[in-house]
Structures are given as structure tokens and as C-alpha cells.
Short mmCIF file of C-alpha atoms and ligand atoms in Angstrom, two decimals:
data_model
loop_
_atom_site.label_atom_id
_atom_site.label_comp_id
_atom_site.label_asym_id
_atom_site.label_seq_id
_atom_site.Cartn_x
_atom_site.Cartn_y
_atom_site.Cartn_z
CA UNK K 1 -75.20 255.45 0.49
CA UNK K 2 -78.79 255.40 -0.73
CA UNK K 3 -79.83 253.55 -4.22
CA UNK K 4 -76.64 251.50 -4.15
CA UNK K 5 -77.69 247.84 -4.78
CA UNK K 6 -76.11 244.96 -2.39
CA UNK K 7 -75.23 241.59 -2.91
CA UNK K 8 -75.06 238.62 -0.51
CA UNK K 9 -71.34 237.99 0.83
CA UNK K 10 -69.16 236.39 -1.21
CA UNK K 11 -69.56 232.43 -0.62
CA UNK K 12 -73.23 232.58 0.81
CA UNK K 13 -76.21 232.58 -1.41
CA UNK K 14 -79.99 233.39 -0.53
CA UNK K 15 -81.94 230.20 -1.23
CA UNK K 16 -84.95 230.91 -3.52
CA UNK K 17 -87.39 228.92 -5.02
CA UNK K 18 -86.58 225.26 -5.49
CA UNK K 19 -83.68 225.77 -3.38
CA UNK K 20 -85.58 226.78 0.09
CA UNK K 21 -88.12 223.87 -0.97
CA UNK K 22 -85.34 221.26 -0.96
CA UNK K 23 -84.21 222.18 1.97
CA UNK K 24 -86.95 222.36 3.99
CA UNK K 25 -87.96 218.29 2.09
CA UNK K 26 -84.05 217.33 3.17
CA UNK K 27 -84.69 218.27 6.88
CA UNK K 28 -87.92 216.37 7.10
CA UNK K 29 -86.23 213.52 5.59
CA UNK K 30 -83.68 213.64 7.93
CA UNK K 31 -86.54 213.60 10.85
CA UNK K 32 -87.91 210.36 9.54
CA UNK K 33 -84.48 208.50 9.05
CA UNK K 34 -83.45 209.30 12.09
CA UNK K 35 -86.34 209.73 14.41
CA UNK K 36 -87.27 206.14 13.24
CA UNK K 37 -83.73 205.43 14.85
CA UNK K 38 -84.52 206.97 18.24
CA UNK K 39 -82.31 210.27 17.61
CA UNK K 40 -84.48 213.88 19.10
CA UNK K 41 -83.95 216.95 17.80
CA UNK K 42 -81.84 219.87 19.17
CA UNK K 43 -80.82 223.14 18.56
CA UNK K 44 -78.18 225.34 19.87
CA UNK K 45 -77.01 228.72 19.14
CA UNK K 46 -75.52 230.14 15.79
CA UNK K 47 -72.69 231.62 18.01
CA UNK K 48 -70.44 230.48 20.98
CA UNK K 49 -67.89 231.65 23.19
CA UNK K 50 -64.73 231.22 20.61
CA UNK K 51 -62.79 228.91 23.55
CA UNK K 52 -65.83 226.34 22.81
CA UNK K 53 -63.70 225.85 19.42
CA UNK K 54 -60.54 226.17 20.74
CA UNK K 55 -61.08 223.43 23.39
CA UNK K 56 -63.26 221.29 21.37
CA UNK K 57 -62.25 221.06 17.44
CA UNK K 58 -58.88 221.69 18.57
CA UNK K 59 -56.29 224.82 18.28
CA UNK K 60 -53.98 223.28 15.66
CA UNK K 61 -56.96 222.31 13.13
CA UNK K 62 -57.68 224.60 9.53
CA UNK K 63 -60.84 225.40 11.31
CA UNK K 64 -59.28 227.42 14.29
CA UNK K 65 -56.43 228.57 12.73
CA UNK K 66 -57.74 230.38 9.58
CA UNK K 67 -61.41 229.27 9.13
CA UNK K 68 -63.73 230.82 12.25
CA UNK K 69 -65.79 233.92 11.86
CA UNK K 70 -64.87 235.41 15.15
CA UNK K 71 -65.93 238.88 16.71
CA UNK K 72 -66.37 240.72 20.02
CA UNK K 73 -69.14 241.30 20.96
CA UNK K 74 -70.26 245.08 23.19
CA UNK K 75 -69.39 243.50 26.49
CA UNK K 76 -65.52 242.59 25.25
CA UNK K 77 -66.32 238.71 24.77
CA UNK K 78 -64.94 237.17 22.03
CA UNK K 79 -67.83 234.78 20.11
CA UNK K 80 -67.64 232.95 16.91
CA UNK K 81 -70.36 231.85 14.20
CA UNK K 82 -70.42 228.07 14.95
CA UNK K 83 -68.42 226.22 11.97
CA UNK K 84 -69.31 222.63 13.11
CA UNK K 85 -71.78 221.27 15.29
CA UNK K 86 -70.12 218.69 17.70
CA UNK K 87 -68.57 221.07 20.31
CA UNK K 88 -71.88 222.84 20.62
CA UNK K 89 -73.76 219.63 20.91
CA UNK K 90 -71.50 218.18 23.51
CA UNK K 91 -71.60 221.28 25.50
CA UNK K 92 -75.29 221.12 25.76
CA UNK K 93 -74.79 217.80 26.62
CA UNK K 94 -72.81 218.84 29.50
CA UNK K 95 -74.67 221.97 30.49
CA UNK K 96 -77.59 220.39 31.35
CA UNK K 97 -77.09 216.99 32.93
CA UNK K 98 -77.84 214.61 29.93
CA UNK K 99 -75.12 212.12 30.93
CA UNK K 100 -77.96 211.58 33.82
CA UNK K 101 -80.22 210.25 31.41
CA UNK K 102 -80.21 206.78 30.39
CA UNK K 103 -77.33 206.31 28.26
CA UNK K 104 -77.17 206.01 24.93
CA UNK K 105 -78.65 210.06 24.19
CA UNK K 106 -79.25 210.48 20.74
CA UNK K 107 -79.63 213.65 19.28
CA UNK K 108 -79.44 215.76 15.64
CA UNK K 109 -79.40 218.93 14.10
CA UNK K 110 -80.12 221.07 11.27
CA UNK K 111 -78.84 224.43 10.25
CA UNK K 112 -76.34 226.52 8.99
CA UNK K 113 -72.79 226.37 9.29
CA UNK K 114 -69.75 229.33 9.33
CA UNK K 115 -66.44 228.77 7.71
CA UNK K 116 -63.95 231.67 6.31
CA UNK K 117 -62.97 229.28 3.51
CA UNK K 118 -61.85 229.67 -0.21
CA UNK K 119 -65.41 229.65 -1.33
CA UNK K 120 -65.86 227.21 -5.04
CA UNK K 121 -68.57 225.33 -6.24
CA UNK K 122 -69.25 222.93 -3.52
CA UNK K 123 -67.58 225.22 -0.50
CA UNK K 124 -69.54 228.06 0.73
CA UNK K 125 -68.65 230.35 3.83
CA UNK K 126 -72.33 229.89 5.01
CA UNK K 127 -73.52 226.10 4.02
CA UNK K 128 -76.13 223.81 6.21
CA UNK K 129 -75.67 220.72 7.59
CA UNK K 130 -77.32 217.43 9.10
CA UNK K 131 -75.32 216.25 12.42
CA UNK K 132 -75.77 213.28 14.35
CA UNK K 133 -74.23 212.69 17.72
CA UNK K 134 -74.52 209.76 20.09
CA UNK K 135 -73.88 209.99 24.09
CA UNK K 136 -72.82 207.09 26.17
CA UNK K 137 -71.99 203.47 24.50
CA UNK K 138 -68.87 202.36 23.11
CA UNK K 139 -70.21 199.68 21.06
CA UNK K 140 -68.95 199.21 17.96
CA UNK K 141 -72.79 198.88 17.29
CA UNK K 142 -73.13 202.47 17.86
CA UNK K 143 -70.04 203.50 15.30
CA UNK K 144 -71.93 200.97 12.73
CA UNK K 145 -75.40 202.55 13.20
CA UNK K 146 -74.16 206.48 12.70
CA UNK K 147 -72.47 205.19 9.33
CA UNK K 148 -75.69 203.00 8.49
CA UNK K 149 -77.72 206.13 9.12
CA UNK K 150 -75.15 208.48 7.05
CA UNK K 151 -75.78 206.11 4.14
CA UNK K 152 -79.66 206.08 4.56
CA UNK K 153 -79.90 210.16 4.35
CA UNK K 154 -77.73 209.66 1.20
CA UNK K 155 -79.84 207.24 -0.43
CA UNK K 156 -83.01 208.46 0.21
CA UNK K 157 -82.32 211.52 -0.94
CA UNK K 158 -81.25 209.39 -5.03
CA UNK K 159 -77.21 209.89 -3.83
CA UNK K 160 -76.22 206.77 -5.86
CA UNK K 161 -72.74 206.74 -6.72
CA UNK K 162 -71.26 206.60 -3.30
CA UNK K 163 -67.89 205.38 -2.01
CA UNK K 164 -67.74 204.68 1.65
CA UNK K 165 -64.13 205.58 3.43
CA UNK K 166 -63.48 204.18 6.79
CA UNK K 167 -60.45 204.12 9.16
CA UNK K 168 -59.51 204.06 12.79
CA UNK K 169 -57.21 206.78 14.07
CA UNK K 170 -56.84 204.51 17.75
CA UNK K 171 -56.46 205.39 21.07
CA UNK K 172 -54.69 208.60 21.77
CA UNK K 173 -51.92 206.73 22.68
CA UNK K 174 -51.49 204.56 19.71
CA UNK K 175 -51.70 207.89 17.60
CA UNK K 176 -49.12 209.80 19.67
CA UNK K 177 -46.72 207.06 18.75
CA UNK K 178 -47.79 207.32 15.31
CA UNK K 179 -47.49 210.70 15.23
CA UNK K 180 -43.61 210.32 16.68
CA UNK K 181 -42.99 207.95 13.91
CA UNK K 182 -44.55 210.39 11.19
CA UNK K 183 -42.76 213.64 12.33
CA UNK K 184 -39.17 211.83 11.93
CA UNK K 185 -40.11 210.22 8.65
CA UNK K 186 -41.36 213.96 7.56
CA UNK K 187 -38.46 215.70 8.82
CA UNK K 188 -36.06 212.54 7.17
CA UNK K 189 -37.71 213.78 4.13
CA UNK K 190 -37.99 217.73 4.38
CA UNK K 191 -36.36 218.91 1.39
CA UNK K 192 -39.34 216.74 -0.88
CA UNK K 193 -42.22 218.58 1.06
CA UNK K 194 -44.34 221.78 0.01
CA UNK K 195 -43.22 224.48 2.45
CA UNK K 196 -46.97 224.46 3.98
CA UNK K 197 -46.44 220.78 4.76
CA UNK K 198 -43.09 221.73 6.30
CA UNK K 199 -44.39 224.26 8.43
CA UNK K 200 -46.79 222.14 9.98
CA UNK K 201 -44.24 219.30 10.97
CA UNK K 202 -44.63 220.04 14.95
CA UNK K 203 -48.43 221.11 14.70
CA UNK K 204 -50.59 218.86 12.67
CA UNK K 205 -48.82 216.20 10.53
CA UNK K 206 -51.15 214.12 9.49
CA UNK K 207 -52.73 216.77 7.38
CA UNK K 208 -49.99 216.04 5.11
CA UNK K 209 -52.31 213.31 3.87
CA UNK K 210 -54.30 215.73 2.46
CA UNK K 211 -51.82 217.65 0.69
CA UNK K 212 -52.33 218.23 -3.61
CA UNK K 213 -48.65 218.93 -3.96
CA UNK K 214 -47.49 216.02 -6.28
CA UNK K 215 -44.02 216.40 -4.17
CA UNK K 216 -45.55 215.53 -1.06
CA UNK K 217 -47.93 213.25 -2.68
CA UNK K 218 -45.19 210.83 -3.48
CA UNK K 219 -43.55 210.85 -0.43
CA UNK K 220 -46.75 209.90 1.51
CA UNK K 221 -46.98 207.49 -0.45
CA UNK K 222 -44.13 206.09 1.62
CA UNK K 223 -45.18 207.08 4.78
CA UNK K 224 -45.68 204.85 8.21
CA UNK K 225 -49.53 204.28 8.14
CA UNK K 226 -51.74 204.86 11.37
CA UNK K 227 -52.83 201.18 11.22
CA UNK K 228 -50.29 199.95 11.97
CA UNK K 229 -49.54 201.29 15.01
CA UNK K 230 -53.02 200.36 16.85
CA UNK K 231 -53.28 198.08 19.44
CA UNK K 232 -55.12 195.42 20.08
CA UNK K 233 -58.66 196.54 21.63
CA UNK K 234 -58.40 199.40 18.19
CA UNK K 235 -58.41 196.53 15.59
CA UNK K 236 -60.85 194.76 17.75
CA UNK K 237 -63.03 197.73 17.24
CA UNK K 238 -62.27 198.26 14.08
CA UNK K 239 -63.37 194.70 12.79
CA UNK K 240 -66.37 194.64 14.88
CA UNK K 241 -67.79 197.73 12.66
CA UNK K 242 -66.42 196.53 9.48
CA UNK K 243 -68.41 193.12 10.55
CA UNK K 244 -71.80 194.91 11.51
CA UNK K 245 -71.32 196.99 8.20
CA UNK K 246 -71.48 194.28 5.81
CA UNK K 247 -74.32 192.36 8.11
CA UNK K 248 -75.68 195.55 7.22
CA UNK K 249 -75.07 195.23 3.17
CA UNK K 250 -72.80 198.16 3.66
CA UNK K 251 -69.72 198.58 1.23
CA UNK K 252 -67.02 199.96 2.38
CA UNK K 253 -63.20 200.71 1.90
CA UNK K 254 -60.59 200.96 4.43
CA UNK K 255 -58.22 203.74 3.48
CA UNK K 256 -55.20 203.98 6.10
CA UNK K 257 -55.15 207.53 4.90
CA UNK K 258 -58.40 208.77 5.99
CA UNK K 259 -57.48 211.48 8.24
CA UNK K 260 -60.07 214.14 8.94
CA UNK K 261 -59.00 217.71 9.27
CA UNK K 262 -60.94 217.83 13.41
CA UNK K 263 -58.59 216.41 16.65
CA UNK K 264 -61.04 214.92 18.57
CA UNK K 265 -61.63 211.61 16.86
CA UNK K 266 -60.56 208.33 18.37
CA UNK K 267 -60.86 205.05 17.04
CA UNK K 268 -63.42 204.93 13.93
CA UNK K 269 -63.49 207.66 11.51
CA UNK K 270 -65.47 207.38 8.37
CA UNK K 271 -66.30 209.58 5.34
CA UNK K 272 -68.81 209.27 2.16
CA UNK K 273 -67.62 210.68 -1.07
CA UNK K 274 -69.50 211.05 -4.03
CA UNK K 275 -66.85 211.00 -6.97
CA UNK K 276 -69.00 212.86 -9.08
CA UNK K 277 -68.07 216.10 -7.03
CA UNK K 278 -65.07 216.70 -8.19
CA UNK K 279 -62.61 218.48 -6.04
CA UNK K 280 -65.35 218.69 -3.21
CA UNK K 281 -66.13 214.86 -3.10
CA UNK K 282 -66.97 214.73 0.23
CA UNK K 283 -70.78 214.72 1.41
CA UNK K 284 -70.62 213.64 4.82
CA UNK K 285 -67.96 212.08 7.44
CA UNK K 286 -67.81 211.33 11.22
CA UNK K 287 -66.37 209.26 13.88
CA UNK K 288 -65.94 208.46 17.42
CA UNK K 289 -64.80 210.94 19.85
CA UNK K 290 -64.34 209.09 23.52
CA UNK K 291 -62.26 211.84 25.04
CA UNK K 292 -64.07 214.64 23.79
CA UNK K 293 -67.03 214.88 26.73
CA UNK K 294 -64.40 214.69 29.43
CA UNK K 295 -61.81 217.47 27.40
CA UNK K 296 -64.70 220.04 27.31
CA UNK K 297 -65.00 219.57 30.85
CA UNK K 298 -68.32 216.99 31.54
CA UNK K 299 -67.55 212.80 32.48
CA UNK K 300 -66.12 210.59 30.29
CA UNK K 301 -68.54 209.54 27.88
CA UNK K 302 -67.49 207.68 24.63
CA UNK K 303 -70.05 208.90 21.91
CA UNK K 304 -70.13 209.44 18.11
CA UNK K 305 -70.90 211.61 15.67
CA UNK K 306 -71.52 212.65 11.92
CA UNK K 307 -72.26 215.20 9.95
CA UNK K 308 -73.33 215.84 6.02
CA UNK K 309 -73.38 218.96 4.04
CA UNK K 310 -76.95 219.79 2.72
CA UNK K 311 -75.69 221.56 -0.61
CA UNK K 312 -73.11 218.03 -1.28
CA UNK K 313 -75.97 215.72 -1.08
CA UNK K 314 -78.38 217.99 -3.01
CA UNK K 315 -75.33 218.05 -5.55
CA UNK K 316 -74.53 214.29 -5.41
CA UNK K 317 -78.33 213.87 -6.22
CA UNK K 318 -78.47 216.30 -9.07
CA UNK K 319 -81.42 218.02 -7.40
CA UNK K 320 -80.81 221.39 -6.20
CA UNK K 321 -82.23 222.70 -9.43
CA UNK K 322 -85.74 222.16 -10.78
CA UNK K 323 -86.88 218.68 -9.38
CA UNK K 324 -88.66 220.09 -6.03
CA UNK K 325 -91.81 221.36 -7.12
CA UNK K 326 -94.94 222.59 -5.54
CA UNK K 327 -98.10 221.17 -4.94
CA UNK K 328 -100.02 223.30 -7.29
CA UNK K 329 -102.74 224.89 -5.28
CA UNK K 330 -105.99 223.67 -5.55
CA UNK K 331 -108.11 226.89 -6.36
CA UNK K 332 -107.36 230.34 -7.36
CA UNK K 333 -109.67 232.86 -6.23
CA UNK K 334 -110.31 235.47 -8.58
CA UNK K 335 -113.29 238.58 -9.20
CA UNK K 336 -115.47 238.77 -11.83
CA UNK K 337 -115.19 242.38 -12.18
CA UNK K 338 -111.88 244.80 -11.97
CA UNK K 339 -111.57 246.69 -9.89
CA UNK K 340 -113.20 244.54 -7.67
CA UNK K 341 -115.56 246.68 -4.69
CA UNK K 342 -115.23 246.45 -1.37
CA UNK K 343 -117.86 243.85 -0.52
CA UNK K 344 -116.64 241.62 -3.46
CA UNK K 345 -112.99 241.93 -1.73
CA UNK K 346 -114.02 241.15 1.63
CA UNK K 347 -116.35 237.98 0.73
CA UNK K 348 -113.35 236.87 -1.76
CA UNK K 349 -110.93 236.81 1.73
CA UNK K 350 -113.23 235.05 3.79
CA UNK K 351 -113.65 231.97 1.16
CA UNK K 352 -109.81 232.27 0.75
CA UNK K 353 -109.62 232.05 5.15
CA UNK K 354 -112.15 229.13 5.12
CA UNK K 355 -110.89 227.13 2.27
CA UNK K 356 -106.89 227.16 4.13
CA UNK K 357 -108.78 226.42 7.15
CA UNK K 358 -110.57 223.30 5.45
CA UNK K 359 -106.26 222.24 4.52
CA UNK K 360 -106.93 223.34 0.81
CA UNK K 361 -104.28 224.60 -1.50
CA UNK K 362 -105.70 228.65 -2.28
CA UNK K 363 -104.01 231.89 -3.48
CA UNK K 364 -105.98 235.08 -3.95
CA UNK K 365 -105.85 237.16 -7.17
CA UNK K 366 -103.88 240.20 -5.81
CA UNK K 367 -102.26 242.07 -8.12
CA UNK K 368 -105.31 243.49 -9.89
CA UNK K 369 -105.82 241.29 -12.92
CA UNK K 370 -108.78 241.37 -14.73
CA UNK K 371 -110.91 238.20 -15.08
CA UNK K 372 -109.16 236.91 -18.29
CA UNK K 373 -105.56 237.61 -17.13
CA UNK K 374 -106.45 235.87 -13.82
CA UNK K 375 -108.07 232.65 -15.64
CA UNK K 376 -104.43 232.95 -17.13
CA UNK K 377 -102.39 233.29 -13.93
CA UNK K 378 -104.38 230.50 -12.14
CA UNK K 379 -104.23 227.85 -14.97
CA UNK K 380 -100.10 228.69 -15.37
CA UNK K 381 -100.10 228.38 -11.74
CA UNK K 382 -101.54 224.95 -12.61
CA UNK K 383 -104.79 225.39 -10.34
CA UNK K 384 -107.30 223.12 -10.51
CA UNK K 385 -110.42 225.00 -10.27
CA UNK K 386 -110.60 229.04 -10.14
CA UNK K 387 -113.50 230.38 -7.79
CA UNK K 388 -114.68 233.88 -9.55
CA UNK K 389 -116.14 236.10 -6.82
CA UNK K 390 -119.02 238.26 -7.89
CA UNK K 391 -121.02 241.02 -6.28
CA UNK K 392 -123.62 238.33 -5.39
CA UNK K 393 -123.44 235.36 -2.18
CA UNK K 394 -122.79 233.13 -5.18
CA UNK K 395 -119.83 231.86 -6.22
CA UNK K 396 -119.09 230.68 -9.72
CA UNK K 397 -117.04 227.46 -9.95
CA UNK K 398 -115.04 226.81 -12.47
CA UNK K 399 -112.54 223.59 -13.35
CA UNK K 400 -109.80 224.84 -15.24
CA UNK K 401 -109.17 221.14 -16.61
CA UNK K 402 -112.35 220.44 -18.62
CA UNK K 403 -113.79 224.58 -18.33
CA UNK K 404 -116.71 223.13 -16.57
CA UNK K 405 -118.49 225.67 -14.39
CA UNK K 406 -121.24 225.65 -11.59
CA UNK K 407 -122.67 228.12 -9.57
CA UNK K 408 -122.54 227.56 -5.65
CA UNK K 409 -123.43 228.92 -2.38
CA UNK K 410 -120.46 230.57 -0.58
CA UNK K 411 -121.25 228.52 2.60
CA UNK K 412 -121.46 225.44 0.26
CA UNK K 413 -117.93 225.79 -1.42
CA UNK K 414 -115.75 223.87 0.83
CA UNK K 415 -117.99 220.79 0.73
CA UNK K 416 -118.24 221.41 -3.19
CA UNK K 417 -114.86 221.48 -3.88
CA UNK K 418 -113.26 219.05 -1.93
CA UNK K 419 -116.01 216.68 -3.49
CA UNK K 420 -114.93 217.97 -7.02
CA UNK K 421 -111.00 217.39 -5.97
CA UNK K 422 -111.60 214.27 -4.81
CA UNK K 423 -111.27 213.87 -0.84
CA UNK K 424 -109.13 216.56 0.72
CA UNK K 425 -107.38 217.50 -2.58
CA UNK K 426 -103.66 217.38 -2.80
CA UNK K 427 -102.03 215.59 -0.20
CA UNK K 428 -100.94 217.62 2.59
P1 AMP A 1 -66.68 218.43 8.40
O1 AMP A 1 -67.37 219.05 9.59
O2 AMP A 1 -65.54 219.26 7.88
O3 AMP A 1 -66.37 216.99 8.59
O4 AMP A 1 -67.75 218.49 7.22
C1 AMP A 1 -68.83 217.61 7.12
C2 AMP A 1 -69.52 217.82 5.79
O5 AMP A 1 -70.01 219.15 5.70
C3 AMP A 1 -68.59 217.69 4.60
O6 AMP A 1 -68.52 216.35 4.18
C4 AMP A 1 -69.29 218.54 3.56
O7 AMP A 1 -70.35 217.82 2.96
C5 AMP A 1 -69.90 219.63 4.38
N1 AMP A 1 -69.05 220.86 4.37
C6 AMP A 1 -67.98 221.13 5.15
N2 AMP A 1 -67.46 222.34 4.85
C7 AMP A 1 -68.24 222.84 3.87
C8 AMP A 1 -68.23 224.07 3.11
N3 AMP A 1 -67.34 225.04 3.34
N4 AMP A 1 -69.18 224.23 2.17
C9 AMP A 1 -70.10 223.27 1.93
N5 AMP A 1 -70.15 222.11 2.59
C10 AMP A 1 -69.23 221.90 3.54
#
């Protein structure tokens, strides 16, 4: 129906202002931190073919079994909005030949992110994330660097209070014996357990870590811990990062609970939580994920991976609101007379054309304000110096600071006011 006003869908939200500025800073952080590190840039597609999930987060996770924006598309295949980036990532990988490449291949992302989930400050159905994934080492070096750089993006971004959660969930083997040992303490147990918990027995349960049913809670608190059912060559591991961490002035606390809600972790698993998020504490977590290359079909490759949610660390830093702001440009163009004739108009654009082209800060008057109202406008806009366009090859000069004013050729103004800002103005 016409004249009916729309909103965005529930648990997205259009960026605006500040918002789409500290985004756009956050991803160009990112490309420092972790192009200094050796990791290049990729991007793959919002949507997938819906087995990529299936396959590669695994069928019995949340995310496949209730979270996945999934459709059909006119040819009768079923796709789904990505809700992580690791499958995708490692199918690139696969698809064209980068375990050929000298190993290790380091690569990140940036975008946005799909999940049908109960949507509360700090969850969104559309949110963006940073992702990290490494190809083709399985140094403990390589575990020790992804949480190193996880930590970095944090802190640059003023992320203070941090806690840093880190685990191993072991060889597959270890954690099918584990996850013998947990069923029959569950099911010795049943009658304690929230009926979700109980449900989930059989499918996925070590996700009754997670639970917030005080029942459950307390019997966890008994339960056989993952630890201690790792070999050897997994503690090995495990100590080797813990060591490199604190070479590394890392903090860090192991938490034989840690058990993140994707299957195809092995080994290290790691999460930073900002306790000053409340219920949603968690900005960022990752791990290692040796089988994961060879389940989605390319050779085995043991590789690594992270990712942090944009909004969380904006959040943990108390900056999505306010604290991005603008350059102010450095001039404001403006005519001396309203309405301003054609000639006036046409001279105005070309300084405005020449003065971007020179990499200076310059917005047009275009809304029709007369000379005062625009003086106005440019000194809110915090402008420097306002360039009044008259029906002469003049231009009138004028620094809004000190109300100065000079007259100058047109040809002459770029010279004249980067000399009067000071070298090339603000910094680019
Ligand atoms: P995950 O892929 O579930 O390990 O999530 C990695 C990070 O992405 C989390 O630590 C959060 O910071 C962020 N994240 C995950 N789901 C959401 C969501 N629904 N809304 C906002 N951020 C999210």
C-alpha cells in the first residue's frame, strides 16, 4: 500500500551517522593490525548453498537448527544468508587451490553476518564481524598469534576491561570419550535437568554448559570436565599456547567449561568477554579447527580461526555513540547573492571540483541559503574558511575563526588556501 511508512526488520538497524563512521574506522583498524601480521583480505558471498552450513558449522549446532536465514532461490536451490564466516572462508580455500600456496595462508574478513536469533541489546539478526582464519601450521605459535591478534583489535579500539577464556576441546577422539562420559553422567542425573537440556542428551551435550537454568547449573557443576580426558600431545598443545601467551604479556584463564556453541573446533578454543556487557559478554572467540578443511571436502590442513562482533567491541569501548567525529571540512562554498545566477553557480562548482581535487575538505551551499544563513551553516559545520562566490572571477575569502577576509583570484584559491590552512589542511 502507498504512504504506509516501513521500518527496518526487527533486530537489524540502519547505521547512520557516527555509527557508519565507526565502522568504516574499525575495519581500517583491523587492516593495520592484521596486515602488519601478514593476514590479506578476502571476501566471499553474503549467501551459500545451505549444505555449506550443514557440513561445516555442523547439523546439531543452535546455528543450523533454529538460527539460519534460509530460502530457495527461482532455480529450486536452497541458499542461506551466511551466519559465520569460517565455512565460507575454508571453502574458498578449497575452491581455488590455496593449500598450493606456501603454507601458512592468512586471510580476514569484514562484513555482515545473518542469524534468526532472539534479538536484545547486544544480539542483532544482522550484526558485522572481523574474522581471522589461518591455513596450514599446527603450531601452537599459530593458536597463540590469532588470540594475540584478537586482543590487539580489542585494545586498540580502548576495550579495557577484558577477561581472556581459553580451553582445549582435544582431539576428536579424546572428546568422543568425553562426550560418552558426559551423556551417562546427564542421563544419571535427568530428573535435575531443564527439559531443553534433556532433549539434547544424544545431540549436543556439551551445550549444557551453557545452560541459565539454576537446576542444571548445579549439576554441571558436578560434571566430568573435558580436560581431563585429553591426551598427551592435547595438553602438550595446550601448554605450549598458554606459554607463548604469557611470553606475550597475555592474561588469561583456563575455564574447563569453555565450550563454544560451533562443532568444528579441535584442540584450542578461546573467547574474550568484556564483563561490562552484561548478558552478551562475549566480543570475540575462536579456535583451531584441524579436521575442518578435510570434512568440507579439500586436504587435511590444520588451521585456525577467530572472529569478533563489530557492535560488542564498539560496546565494550563505549563508542558507538558520539566519539567518531568528522574532520570538519575545510571550506564552505557559499554565493554572495540568492538566488545565485547561472554563471555564479557554475564557477562556484568548478572551485568546489578543484579544491576536492587538490585533497581539501569542501561542501557546497545547496539548499538555497542566503549569505547570512550560509556564514551560519558553514561555521556550525565548523568550517574553517567560507569562499563567497560572486558574479565576478574573484573570490572573497573569508576565515571563519578570526572573520578575516581577502579577495583572490579563482585560479589562485587552491594555493591560497592551503597556505592559509597550513600545508594540505586536515589530515587526510
Ligand atoms: P561466534 O561466531 O558465535 O563465535 O561469534 C563471534 C562473535 O560475534 C561473538 O563473540 C559476538 O561478539 C559476535 N556475535 C555473534 N552473534 C551475534 C549476534 N547475534 N549479534 C551481535 N553479535 C554477535
Amino acid at each position: 500500500m502507498s504512504g504506509q511508512t516501513l521500518q527496518a526488520p526487527r533486530g537489524t538497524a540502519d547505521l547512520l551517522g557516527d555509527r557508519a563512521k565507526a565502522l568504516a574506522e574499525v575495519r581500517e583498524l583491523c587492516a593495520q593490525i592484521l596486515g602488519q601480521a601478514g593476514y590479506e583480505p578476502i571476501e566471499t558471498p553474503a549467501f551459500e548453498a545451505t549444505e555449506l552450513f550443514a557440513r561445516g558449522v555442523g547439523e546439531a549446532t543452535d546455528i543450523v537448527q533454529k538460527e539460519m536465514y534460509t530460502f530457495t532461490d527461482g532455480s529450486g536451490r536452497s541458499l542461506t544468508l551466511r551466519p559465520e564466516g569460517t565455512a565460507a572462508v575454508c571453502r574458498a580455500y578449497i575452491e581455488h587451490g590455496m593449500h598450493r600456496r606456501p603454507a601458512p595462508v592468512r586471510l580476514w574478513y569484514f562484513g555482515p553476518f545473518f542469524r534468526y536469533e532472539r534479538a536484545q541489546a547486544g544480539r542483532y539478526r544482522q550484526f558485522w564481524q572481523v574474522g581471522v582464519e589461518a591455513f596450514g601450521s599446527p603450531d601452537p605459535a599459530l593458536d597463540a598469534e590469532l588470540i594475540v591478534l584478537l586482543v590487539r583489535i580489542a585494545r586498540a579500539l580502548g576495550v579495557e576491561r577484558t577477561e581472556l577464556r581459553l580451553s582445549s576441546l582435544g582431539k576428536p577422539e579424546s572428546r568422543d570419550r568425553y562426550r560418552q562420559a558426559l551423556q551417562a553422567f546427564l542421563r544419571s542425573r535427568e530428573d535435575e535437568l531443564a527439559a531443553e537440556v534433556r532433549a539434547r542428551i544424544d545431540q549436543n551435550p556439551l551445550r549444557a554448559f551453557d545452560s541459565k537454568d539454576p537446576g542444571t547449573q548445579a549439576v554441571m557443576a558436578e560434571a566430568p570436565l573435558l580436560l581431563d580426558f585429553l591426551d598427551e600431545e592435547d595438553l602438550a598443545h595446550l601448554e605450549a599456547v598458554r606459554e607463548l601467551l604469557g611470553e606475550a604479556g597475555i592474561d588469561h584463564r583456563l575455564d574447563p567449561r569453555l565450550v563454544r556453541g560451533l562443532d568444528y573446533y579441535t584442540q584450542t578454543v578461546f573467547e574474550l568477554v568484556c564483563p561490562d556487557l552484561g548478558a552478551q559478554s562475549g566480543v570475540g572467540g575462536g579456535g583451531r579447527y584441524d579436521r575442518l578443511v578435510a570434512q568440507l571436502g579439500g586436504p587435511p590442513t590444520p588451521a585456525g580461526g577467530f572472529a569478533a562482533g563489530i557492535e560488542r567491541l564498539l560496546l565494550a569501548a563505549g563508542r558507538f555513540d558520539g566519539r567518531f567525529l568528522d574532520p570538519a571540512p575545510d571550506l564552505y562554498l557559499l554565493y554572495t547573492t540568492t538566488p545565485a545566477s547561472r554563471d555564479q553557480r557554475r564557477r562556484a562548482f568548478g572551485i568546489l571540483a578543484s579544491l576536492w581535487e587538490a585533497g581539501l575538505a569542501a561542501q557546497l551551499e545547496v539548499t538555497g541559503r542566503s549569505l547570512r544563513r550560509g556564514l551560519a551553516q558553514a561555521a556550525k559545520v565548523g568550517a574553517r574558511l567560507a569562499v563567497l562566490v560572486g558574479e565576478e572571477d574573484r573570490v572573497a575569502l573569508k576565515d571563519l575563526g578570526s572573520g578575516e577576509q581577502w579577495t583572490v583570484p579563482a585560479d589562485r584559491l587552491v594555493a591560497v588556501a592551503k597556505e592559509r590552512l597550513g600545508g594540505n589542511g586536515h589530515p587526510a
